[in-house]
Short mmCIF file of C-alpha atoms in Angstrom, two decimals:
data_model
loop_
_atom_site.label_atom_id
_atom_site.label_comp_id
_atom_site.label_asym_id
_atom_site.label_seq_id
_atom_site.Cartn_x
_atom_site.Cartn_y
_atom_site.Cartn_z
CA UNK A 241 43.64 -59.68 -48.91
CA UNK A 242 47.06 -58.90 -50.27
CA UNK A 243 48.11 -61.05 -53.19
CA UNK A 244 51.68 -59.80 -53.42
CA UNK A 245 54.21 -62.62 -53.61
CA UNK A 246 57.31 -62.28 -51.49
CA UNK A 247 60.48 -64.33 -51.30
CA UNK A 248 60.64 -67.03 -48.70
CA UNK A 249 61.87 -65.49 -45.48
CA UNK A 250 65.50 -66.29 -44.71
CA UNK A 251 66.06 -68.46 -41.65
CA UNK A 252 68.90 -67.99 -39.24
CA UNK A 253 69.12 -71.71 -38.87
CA UNK A 254 68.78 -72.93 -42.41
CA UNK A 255 66.35 -73.06 -45.29
CA UNK A 256 62.77 -73.58 -44.15
CA UNK A 257 62.20 -75.77 -47.19
CA UNK A 258 65.05 -78.19 -46.50
CA UNK A 259 65.23 -80.86 -43.82
CA UNK A 260 62.55 -81.71 -41.26
CA UNK A 261 60.15 -78.93 -40.38
CA UNK A 262 58.75 -79.27 -36.88
CA UNK A 263 58.04 -75.54 -36.54
CA UNK A 264 54.25 -76.02 -36.40
CA UNK A 265 54.60 -78.55 -33.56
CA UNK A 266 57.15 -76.39 -31.73
CA UNK A 267 54.78 -73.42 -31.92
CA UNK A 268 51.67 -75.37 -30.91
CA UNK A 269 53.22 -77.17 -27.92
CA UNK A 270 55.00 -74.00 -26.79
CA UNK A 271 51.72 -72.09 -26.74
CA UNK A 272 49.96 -74.93 -24.90
CA UNK A 273 52.78 -74.84 -22.33
CA UNK A 274 52.58 -71.06 -21.96
CA UNK A 275 48.96 -70.97 -20.90
CA UNK A 276 49.02 -74.18 -18.86
CA UNK A 277 51.85 -72.86 -16.71
CA UNK A 278 50.30 -69.39 -16.45
CA UNK A 279 46.77 -70.58 -15.63
CA UNK A 280 47.55 -73.51 -13.32
CA UNK A 281 48.12 -71.18 -10.36
CA UNK A 282 44.40 -70.36 -10.04
CA UNK A 283 43.15 -73.90 -9.47
CA UNK A 284 46.31 -74.96 -7.57
CA UNK A 285 45.71 -72.19 -5.01
CA UNK A 286 42.07 -73.25 -4.70
CA UNK A 287 43.23 -76.76 -3.76
CA UNK A 288 45.84 -75.43 -1.32
CA UNK A 289 43.42 -72.96 0.26
CA UNK A 290 39.75 -73.62 -0.64
CA UNK A 291 37.46 -70.68 -0.07
CA UNK A 292 34.66 -71.32 2.38
CA UNK A 293 34.04 -71.66 6.08
CA UNK A 294 34.81 -75.23 7.11
CA UNK A 295 36.22 -75.02 10.65
CA UNK A 296 36.23 -78.81 10.92
CA UNK A 297 38.66 -79.10 7.98
CA UNK A 298 40.75 -75.92 7.58
CA UNK A 299 42.93 -75.36 4.48
CA UNK A 300 46.32 -77.01 4.41
CA UNK A 301 48.06 -73.80 3.31
CA UNK A 302 46.09 -70.67 4.27
CA UNK A 303 47.32 -67.60 2.41
CA UNK A 304 47.05 -63.83 2.79
CA UNK A 305 45.64 -61.46 0.17
CA UNK A 306 49.09 -60.07 -0.56
CA UNK A 307 50.46 -63.58 -1.09
CA UNK A 308 47.55 -64.35 -3.42
CA UNK A 309 48.29 -61.28 -5.54
CA UNK A 310 52.04 -61.94 -5.67
CA UNK A 311 51.53 -65.61 -6.55
CA UNK A 312 49.40 -64.61 -9.54
CA UNK A 313 51.63 -61.75 -10.69
CA UNK A 314 55.23 -62.82 -10.00
CA UNK A 315 55.25 -65.04 -13.10
CA UNK A 316 54.63 -61.94 -15.22
CA UNK A 317 57.58 -60.10 -13.71
CA UNK A 318 59.70 -63.04 -14.86
CA UNK A 319 57.95 -63.07 -18.23
CA UNK A 320 58.83 -59.41 -18.89
CA UNK A 321 62.50 -60.23 -18.30
CA UNK A 322 62.29 -63.41 -20.38
CA UNK A 323 60.61 -61.73 -23.32
CA UNK A 324 63.11 -58.90 -23.46
CA UNK A 325 66.20 -61.08 -22.98
CA UNK A 326 65.24 -64.26 -24.84
CA UNK A 327 63.86 -62.35 -27.80
CA UNK A 328 67.20 -60.59 -28.20
CA UNK A 329 69.01 -63.87 -27.66
CA UNK A 330 67.14 -65.32 -30.62
CA UNK A 331 68.60 -62.61 -32.86
CA UNK A 332 72.12 -63.13 -31.47
CA UNK A 333 72.67 -66.88 -31.04
CA UNK A 334 69.88 -68.13 -33.29
CA UNK A 335 66.26 -69.20 -32.86
CA UNK A 336 66.98 -72.86 -32.06
CA UNK A 337 69.53 -72.45 -29.24
CA UNK A 338 67.48 -69.63 -27.68
CA UNK A 339 64.31 -71.75 -27.83
CA UNK A 340 66.07 -74.58 -26.00
CA UNK A 341 67.38 -72.21 -23.32
CA UNK A 342 63.98 -70.62 -22.65
CA UNK A 343 62.26 -74.02 -22.43
CA UNK A 344 64.91 -75.17 -19.98
CA UNK A 345 63.87 -72.29 -17.69
CA UNK A 346 60.22 -73.38 -17.96
CA UNK A 347 61.03 -77.03 -17.30
CA UNK A 348 63.16 -76.26 -14.23
CA UNK A 349 60.68 -73.68 -12.92
CA UNK A 350 57.74 -76.10 -13.15
CA UNK A 351 59.68 -78.86 -11.42
CA UNK A 352 60.77 -76.52 -8.62
CA UNK A 353 57.15 -75.43 -8.06
CA UNK A 354 56.20 -79.08 -7.81
CA UNK A 355 59.05 -80.60 -5.82
CA UNK A 356 60.89 -77.86 -3.93
CA UNK A 357 57.98 -76.15 -2.18
CA UNK A 358 58.19 -77.47 1.36
CA UNK A 359 58.29 -75.77 4.71
CA UNK A 360 54.90 -74.82 6.09
CA UNK A 361 54.44 -71.06 6.21
CA UNK A 362 57.24 -70.48 3.71
CA UNK A 363 55.70 -72.51 0.90
CA UNK A 364 54.03 -69.52 -0.76
CA UNK A 365 57.16 -67.37 -0.67
CA UNK A 366 59.08 -70.21 -2.29
CA UNK A 367 56.37 -70.52 -4.94
CA UNK A 368 56.56 -66.79 -5.66
CA UNK A 369 60.29 -67.12 -6.40
CA UNK A 370 59.92 -70.27 -8.48
CA UNK A 371 57.02 -68.76 -10.44
CA UNK A 372 59.31 -65.82 -11.29
CA UNK A 373 61.89 -68.26 -12.67
CA UNK A 374 59.15 -70.10 -14.55
CA UNK A 375 58.03 -66.78 -16.00
CA UNK A 376 61.42 -66.13 -17.58
CA UNK A 377 61.01 -69.28 -19.66
CA UNK A 378 57.35 -68.58 -20.45
CA UNK A 379 58.19 -65.06 -21.57
CA UNK A 380 60.90 -66.23 -23.95
CA UNK A 381 58.50 -68.61 -25.67
CA UNK A 382 56.35 -65.77 -26.98
CA UNK A 383 58.83 -64.18 -29.40
CA UNK A 384 60.69 -67.38 -30.20
CA UNK A 385 57.72 -69.68 -30.92
CA UNK A 386 56.10 -67.04 -33.15
CA UNK A 387 59.34 -66.26 -34.96
CA UNK A 388 60.28 -69.92 -35.47
CA UNK A 389 56.85 -70.58 -36.99
CA UNK A 390 56.83 -67.39 -39.10
CA UNK A 391 60.21 -68.29 -40.59
CA UNK A 392 59.28 -71.94 -41.05
CA UNK A 393 56.23 -71.48 -43.30
CA UNK A 394 56.33 -73.36 -46.58
CA UNK A 395 55.57 -72.27 -50.12
CA UNK A 396 51.90 -71.39 -50.59
CA UNK A 397 51.14 -70.97 -46.89
CA UNK A 398 49.69 -67.78 -45.43
CA UNK A 399 52.26 -66.70 -42.86
CA UNK A 400 50.03 -64.85 -40.39
CA UNK A 401 47.42 -67.61 -40.44
CA UNK A 402 50.07 -70.28 -39.80
CA UNK A 403 51.43 -68.28 -36.85
CA UNK A 404 47.88 -67.89 -35.51
CA UNK A 405 47.26 -71.65 -35.78
CA UNK A 406 50.09 -72.22 -33.34
CA UNK A 407 48.65 -69.60 -31.04
CA UNK A 408 45.29 -71.43 -31.02
CA UNK A 409 46.76 -73.96 -28.59
CA UNK A 410 46.96 -71.37 -25.83
CA UNK A 411 43.20 -71.75 -25.35
CA UNK A 412 43.34 -75.53 -24.69
CA UNK A 413 46.26 -74.64 -22.42
CA UNK A 414 43.89 -72.55 -20.30
CA UNK A 415 41.39 -75.42 -20.05
CA UNK A 416 43.90 -78.17 -19.31
CA UNK A 417 44.78 -77.25 -15.66
CA UNK A 418 41.11 -77.41 -14.67
CA UNK A 419 40.67 -80.72 -16.49
CA UNK A 420 43.75 -82.22 -14.77
CA UNK A 421 42.52 -80.89 -11.40
CA UNK A 422 39.05 -82.36 -12.01
CA UNK A 423 40.60 -85.79 -12.74
CA UNK A 424 42.82 -85.58 -9.64
CA UNK A 425 40.03 -84.56 -7.28
CA UNK A 426 37.67 -87.20 -8.69
CA UNK A 427 40.39 -89.85 -8.42
CA UNK A 428 41.41 -89.07 -4.83
CA UNK A 429 37.90 -88.29 -3.58
CA UNK A 430 35.87 -85.10 -3.77
CA UNK A 431 35.72 -84.60 -0.01
CA UNK A 432 39.39 -85.43 0.68
CA UNK A 433 41.04 -82.05 0.80
CA UNK A 434 42.48 -79.68 3.35
CA UNK A 435 44.45 -80.10 6.58
CA UNK A 436 42.67 -83.37 7.38
CA UNK A 437 44.10 -84.93 4.20
CA UNK A 438 47.59 -83.42 3.86
CA UNK A 439 49.07 -86.20 1.69
CA UNK A 440 46.27 -86.05 -0.87
CA UNK A 441 46.26 -82.25 -1.00
CA UNK A 442 50.05 -82.17 -1.42
CA UNK A 443 49.90 -84.74 -4.23
CA UNK A 444 47.17 -82.88 -6.10
CA UNK A 445 48.77 -79.46 -6.32
CA UNK A 446 52.27 -80.89 -6.89
CA UNK A 447 51.09 -83.00 -9.82
CA UNK A 448 49.36 -79.93 -11.25
CA UNK A 449 52.56 -77.86 -11.12
CA UNK A 450 54.82 -80.69 -12.27
CA UNK A 451 52.73 -81.48 -15.35
CA UNK A 452 53.78 -78.11 -16.74
CA UNK A 453 57.31 -79.43 -17.29
CA UNK A 454 56.23 -82.10 -19.81
CA UNK A 455 55.47 -79.84 -22.83
CA UNK A 456 58.78 -78.00 -22.39
CA UNK A 457 60.72 -81.26 -22.48
CA UNK A 458 58.97 -82.17 -25.74
CA UNK A 459 59.72 -78.75 -27.27
CA UNK A 460 63.40 -79.01 -26.36
CA UNK A 461 63.61 -82.33 -28.21
CA UNK A 462 61.68 -81.09 -31.27
CA UNK A 463 63.80 -77.94 -31.42
CA UNK A 464 66.94 -80.07 -31.38
CA UNK A 465 65.57 -82.10 -34.32
CA UNK A 466 64.47 -78.95 -36.19
CA UNK A 467 67.83 -77.20 -36.03
CA UNK A 468 70.22 -80.14 -35.85
CA UNK A 469 72.99 -79.89 -38.44
CA UNK A 470 71.75 -76.55 -39.78
CA UNK A 471 74.25 -73.74 -39.98
CA UNK A 472 73.13 -70.58 -38.28
CA UNK A 473 73.33 -67.67 -40.67
CA UNK A 474 73.27 -64.00 -39.80
CA UNK A 475 71.30 -61.94 -42.32
CA UNK A 476 73.37 -58.87 -41.57
CA UNK A 477 76.57 -57.89 -39.85
CA UNK A 478 75.63 -54.65 -38.09
CA UNK A 479 74.74 -54.25 -34.45
CA UNK A 480 71.02 -54.82 -33.94
CA UNK A 481 70.69 -51.81 -31.63
CA UNK A 482 72.28 -49.54 -34.23
CA UNK A 483 69.87 -50.78 -36.88
CA UNK A 484 66.91 -50.12 -34.61
CA UNK A 485 67.96 -46.62 -33.62
CA UNK A 486 68.73 -45.70 -37.23
CA UNK A 487 65.13 -46.46 -38.19
CA UNK A 488 62.70 -44.61 -35.89
CA UNK A 489 59.64 -46.09 -37.60
CA UNK A 490 60.49 -49.36 -35.84
CA UNK A 491 60.09 -47.68 -32.45
CA UNK A 492 56.74 -46.16 -33.41
CA UNK A 493 55.49 -49.58 -34.42
CA UNK A 494 56.86 -50.97 -31.16
CA UNK A 495 54.77 -48.40 -29.31
CA UNK A 496 51.69 -49.65 -31.17
CA UNK A 497 52.29 -53.37 -30.74
CA UNK A 498 53.43 -52.96 -27.13
CA UNK A 499 50.71 -50.58 -25.94
CA UNK A 500 47.85 -52.59 -27.43
CA UNK A 501 49.26 -55.80 -25.95
CA UNK A 502 49.61 -54.13 -22.53
CA UNK A 503 46.01 -52.90 -22.51
CA UNK A 504 44.68 -56.25 -23.67
CA UNK A 505 46.67 -58.37 -21.22
CA UNK A 506 45.42 -56.39 -18.22
CA UNK A 507 41.86 -57.45 -19.05
CA UNK A 508 42.68 -60.96 -20.26
CA UNK A 509 44.88 -62.09 -17.38
CA UNK A 510 42.95 -60.17 -14.76
CA UNK A 511 39.92 -62.20 -15.83
CA UNK A 512 41.72 -65.52 -16.49
CA UNK A 513 43.75 -65.64 -13.27
CA UNK A 514 40.72 -64.82 -11.18
CA UNK A 515 38.30 -67.18 -12.92
CA UNK A 516 37.82 -69.33 -9.80
CA UNK A 517 37.04 -66.19 -7.78
CA UNK A 518 34.67 -64.91 -10.46
CA UNK A 519 32.92 -68.30 -10.49
CA UNK A 520 32.59 -68.09 -6.70
CA UNK A 521 31.15 -64.58 -7.03
CA UNK A 522 28.55 -65.91 -9.47
CA UNK A 523 27.65 -69.23 -7.78
CA UNK A 524 28.76 -68.62 -4.20
CA UNK A 525 31.77 -69.79 -2.20
CA UNK A 526 30.12 -72.99 -1.03
CA UNK A 527 30.52 -74.89 -4.30
CA UNK A 528 33.03 -77.75 -4.27
CA UNK A 529 36.38 -77.86 -6.07
CA UNK A 530 34.89 -80.30 -8.60
CA UNK A 531 31.99 -77.93 -9.33
CA UNK A 532 34.42 -75.03 -9.62
CA UNK A 533 36.54 -77.03 -12.10
CA UNK A 534 33.48 -77.94 -14.16
CA UNK A 535 32.30 -74.34 -14.35
CA UNK A 536 35.81 -73.16 -15.25
CA UNK A 537 36.18 -75.80 -17.98
CA UNK A 538 32.87 -74.69 -19.47
CA UNK A 539 33.82 -71.04 -19.11
CA UNK A 540 37.31 -71.43 -20.63
CA UNK A 541 35.84 -73.51 -23.48
CA UNK A 542 34.03 -70.38 -24.65
CA UNK A 543 37.44 -69.19 -25.82
CA UNK A 544 37.72 -72.00 -28.41
CA UNK A 545 35.11 -70.64 -30.86
CA UNK A 546 36.51 -67.16 -30.23
CA UNK A 547 40.07 -67.98 -31.26
CA UNK A 548 38.91 -70.17 -34.19
CA UNK A 549 36.76 -67.33 -35.49
CA UNK A 550 39.68 -64.93 -35.11
CA UNK A 551 41.96 -67.20 -37.17
CA UNK A 552 39.25 -67.37 -39.85
CA UNK A 553 38.84 -63.55 -39.76
CA UNK A 554 42.57 -62.83 -39.79
CA UNK A 555 43.22 -63.20 -43.52
CA UNK A 556 40.07 -61.24 -44.38
CA UNK A 557 40.27 -58.37 -41.88
CA UNK A 558 43.99 -58.11 -41.24
CA UNK A 559 45.63 -57.94 -37.83
CA UNK A 560 45.01 -54.27 -37.07
CA UNK A 561 41.30 -54.22 -37.93
CA UNK A 562 40.80 -57.52 -36.11
CA UNK A 563 42.46 -56.02 -33.04
CA UNK A 564 40.30 -52.88 -33.16
CA UNK A 565 37.07 -54.87 -33.34
CA UNK A 566 38.39 -57.16 -30.62
CA UNK A 567 38.72 -54.20 -28.25
CA UNK A 568 35.17 -53.15 -29.18
CA UNK A 569 33.85 -56.61 -28.23
CA UNK A 570 35.76 -56.60 -24.91
CA UNK A 571 34.42 -53.13 -24.13
CA UNK A 572 30.83 -54.25 -24.76
CA UNK A 573 31.29 -57.33 -22.57
CA UNK A 574 32.86 -55.23 -19.78
CA UNK A 575 30.01 -52.72 -19.75
CA UNK A 576 27.44 -55.55 -19.74
CA UNK A 577 29.14 -57.23 -16.76
CA UNK A 578 29.42 -53.94 -14.87
CA UNK A 579 25.68 -53.34 -15.30
CA UNK A 580 24.76 -56.94 -14.49
CA UNK A 581 26.83 -57.12 -11.29
CA UNK A 582 25.34 -53.76 -10.25
CA UNK A 583 21.66 -54.44 -10.87
CA UNK A 584 21.31 -58.24 -11.19
CA UNK A 585 24.00 -59.59 -8.88
CA UNK A 586 21.76 -62.48 -7.77
CA UNK A 587 20.96 -63.63 -11.30
CA UNK A 588 23.51 -66.45 -11.56
CA UNK A 589 22.52 -67.55 -15.06
CA UNK A 590 22.76 -64.04 -16.53
CA UNK A 591 26.09 -63.30 -14.89
CA UNK A 592 27.55 -66.65 -15.96
CA UNK A 593 26.39 -66.16 -19.56
CA UNK A 594 27.87 -62.66 -19.66
CA UNK A 595 31.13 -64.00 -18.19
CA UNK A 596 31.14 -66.62 -20.96
CA UNK A 597 30.70 -63.80 -23.49
CA UNK A 598 33.64 -61.97 -21.91
CA UNK A 599 35.83 -65.07 -22.32
CA UNK A 600 34.70 -65.35 -25.96
CA UNK A 601 35.46 -61.66 -26.54
CA UNK A 602 38.90 -61.78 -24.94
CA UNK A 603 39.83 -64.81 -27.07
CA UNK A 604 38.55 -63.31 -30.32
CA UNK A 605 40.26 -60.42 -32.04
CA UNK A 606 42.93 -59.04 -29.73
CA UNK A 607 44.11 -62.43 -28.51
CA UNK A 608 45.28 -63.52 -31.95
CA UNK A 609 46.12 -60.07 -33.34
CA UNK A 610 48.51 -59.08 -30.54
CA UNK A 611 50.41 -62.35 -31.08
CA UNK A 612 50.59 -62.12 -34.88
CA UNK A 613 51.09 -58.39 -35.49
CA UNK A 614 54.74 -58.14 -34.30
CA UNK A 615 55.76 -60.84 -36.80
CA UNK A 616 54.32 -58.62 -39.54
CA UNK A 617 55.68 -55.30 -38.28
CA UNK A 618 59.44 -55.84 -37.88
CA UNK A 619 62.22 -56.94 -40.26
CA UNK A 620 63.87 -60.29 -39.78
CA UNK A 621 67.11 -58.82 -38.36
CA UNK A 622 65.33 -57.42 -35.29
CA UNK A 623 62.10 -59.42 -35.37
CA UNK A 624 62.79 -61.63 -32.36
CA UNK A 625 64.13 -58.69 -30.30
CA UNK A 626 61.25 -56.34 -31.07
CA UNK A 627 58.69 -59.11 -30.71
CA UNK A 628 60.13 -59.77 -27.26
CA UNK A 629 59.85 -56.10 -26.33
CA UNK A 630 56.24 -56.00 -27.57
CA UNK A 631 55.36 -59.09 -25.55
CA UNK A 632 57.18 -57.71 -22.51
CA UNK A 633 54.98 -54.61 -22.64
CA UNK A 634 52.00 -56.94 -22.73
CA UNK A 635 53.15 -58.77 -19.64
CA UNK A 636 53.48 -55.48 -17.78
CA UNK A 637 49.74 -55.18 -18.31
CA UNK A 638 49.30 -58.80 -17.29
CA UNK A 639 51.29 -58.19 -14.10
CA UNK A 640 49.07 -55.23 -13.23
CA UNK A 641 45.91 -57.20 -14.05
CA UNK A 642 47.03 -60.23 -12.06
CA UNK A 643 48.00 -58.12 -9.06
CA UNK A 644 45.22 -55.50 -8.90
CA UNK A 645 42.16 -57.17 -10.46
CA UNK A 646 41.12 -59.12 -7.36
CA UNK A 647 42.18 -56.36 -4.96
CA UNK A 648 40.02 -53.78 -6.75
CA UNK A 649 37.14 -56.26 -7.03
CA UNK A 650 37.32 -57.09 -3.31
CA UNK A 651 37.61 -53.44 -2.26
CA UNK A 652 35.11 -51.82 -4.64
CA UNK A 653 33.16 -54.65 -6.27
CA UNK A 654 33.16 -56.24 -9.72
CA UNK A 655 31.20 -53.37 -11.36
CA UNK A 656 34.14 -51.01 -10.77
CA UNK A 657 36.81 -53.37 -12.12
CA UNK A 658 34.74 -53.99 -15.24
CA UNK A 659 34.25 -50.26 -15.77
CA UNK A 660 38.06 -49.97 -15.67
CA UNK A 661 38.26 -52.78 -18.25
CA UNK A 662 35.78 -50.91 -20.46
CA UNK A 663 37.86 -47.72 -20.27
CA UNK A 664 41.05 -49.62 -21.18
CA UNK A 665 39.21 -51.24 -24.10
CA UNK A 666 38.14 -47.83 -25.41
CA UNK A 667 41.77 -46.70 -25.21
CA UNK A 668 42.75 -49.88 -27.06
CA UNK A 669 40.34 -49.01 -29.88
CA UNK A 670 41.98 -45.61 -30.23
CA UNK A 671 45.52 -46.96 -30.22
CA UNK A 672 44.94 -49.96 -32.52
CA UNK A 673 43.05 -47.89 -35.08
CA UNK A 674 45.80 -45.25 -35.09
CA UNK A 675 43.35 -42.45 -34.24
CA UNK A 676 45.21 -41.53 -31.03
CA UNK A 677 48.73 -41.95 -32.39
CA UNK A 678 49.33 -42.96 -36.04
CA UNK A 679 52.23 -45.21 -35.19
CA UNK A 680 51.70 -47.44 -38.26
CA UNK A 681 52.47 -44.58 -40.68
CA UNK A 682 56.11 -44.66 -41.79
CA UNK A 683 55.77 -41.06 -43.02
CA UNK A 684 54.56 -39.74 -39.64
CA UNK A 685 56.56 -36.75 -38.35
CA UNK A 686 58.01 -36.44 -41.85
CA UNK A 687 60.21 -39.53 -41.35
CA UNK A 688 60.27 -41.95 -44.26
CA UNK A 689 61.67 -45.42 -44.53
CA UNK A 690 65.35 -45.18 -45.32
CA UNK A 691 65.59 -46.91 -48.66
CA UNK A 692 69.38 -46.74 -48.45
CA UNK A 693 69.34 -48.98 -45.38
CA UNK A 694 69.69 -52.61 -46.53
CA UNK A 695 67.91 -53.80 -43.37
CA UNK A 696 64.81 -51.73 -44.13
CA UNK A 697 64.89 -52.66 -47.81
CA UNK A 698 64.93 -56.30 -46.79
CA UNK A 699 62.15 -55.59 -44.29
CA UNK A 700 60.01 -54.12 -47.06
CA UNK A 701 60.46 -57.28 -49.10
CA UNK A 702 60.20 -59.84 -46.33
CA UNK A 703 57.73 -58.49 -43.79
CA UNK A 704 54.00 -59.01 -44.14
CA UNK A 705 51.57 -56.14 -44.15
CA UNK A 706 48.70 -56.06 -41.68
CA UNK A 707 46.69 -58.53 -43.71
CA UNK A 708 49.51 -61.02 -44.12
CA UNK A 709 50.74 -62.42 -47.42
CA UNK A 710 50.97 -65.73 -49.16
CA UNK A 711 54.49 -67.10 -49.19
CA UNK A 712 55.88 -68.17 -52.54
CA UNK A 713 59.22 -69.45 -53.62
CA UNK A 714 61.77 -66.82 -54.56
#
């Protein structure tokens, strides 16, 4: 662990040590909101169109395979845009105003999904558009919540660990939609679903979507309190784009943070968004919505020890090594699932346990490291912008995973999709370790850090290395 003391990072919106500091709450609730709004689509679609053959009670909103794929992936198209634009906005107008704008997109998008989706056959096409709008807000939360927390750490706190603590709340955010759905179905009646009970079905999925607006409203209020009365200060006067292009090592690091995030998100969101389908593949399509929710809650809960262990490992291993070992664990889980679905497809217990191990593996290592590493890799002047670009690259992978995972699984079987995941994990090991492309080396290609550039000098003083640093007063 590095013991080098560094000055407290400057904040664009005031001194982190003065005034109220709600940055930990802003980060935690933002991350809870991110995963709730991303993951809710899986169980909401199961309520709208339960899988099974019940001719006496058909689904209220039957959907096509192409609609299913677009519903799960359109949010990521919006997220790519949100991450690229909102991250840059945080460097231009300040972290606080940009955070409020991006949460406004999430709040409006969630409410539109809940209240504006009417019209029979057109409901899914409306949802696809509203999920895109929702994604813009979700995407912006990634760079802004991490940056706000990184620049809000107090004296004596370990910056990377504090950022990771906020990220922990993404895992409860994955569990929460299934818990809310379980409560709703239990409350209204387990057998009251489908076209025979249109009012109940409508209420259930609309409450699920609408609940996603609540965390964003809270974050908007906390952000207002955090930055109220604080003068926004620019830490430099030059154009951000000029600074970035003058320092090519920033683009090499962007390749590293972006590529690893892209590879990881394909596996993570391909698995997460299709959890109900994977559960059906393990236990059969005849299980009820309540049983599906219970299995998904148990399955998603396997991520909690994974992310807690990753936070504990972060200070000891450092972000890059943690990421490399995370890809190794995902690769092992993928190979095990490919073999199990090939030769023991009827062994429900084995396949469920291996799926639980996959959820643990995807939440340990890469999950935390991809979120933390960009805050360590880029100087404060371009941190929000480059973090947004890194996260946007990740959501390209998430879009591909959300769109193609189920299609490949349906066409060729789960063994093939997990072999693909294993290959991507092996590539992730090569990229994160620097063995394929040494993008972490500032001297690569004979290019050194430009010590004459005040932005890079400040970056050297203010940016953590891959193991993070303790923050001390200047």
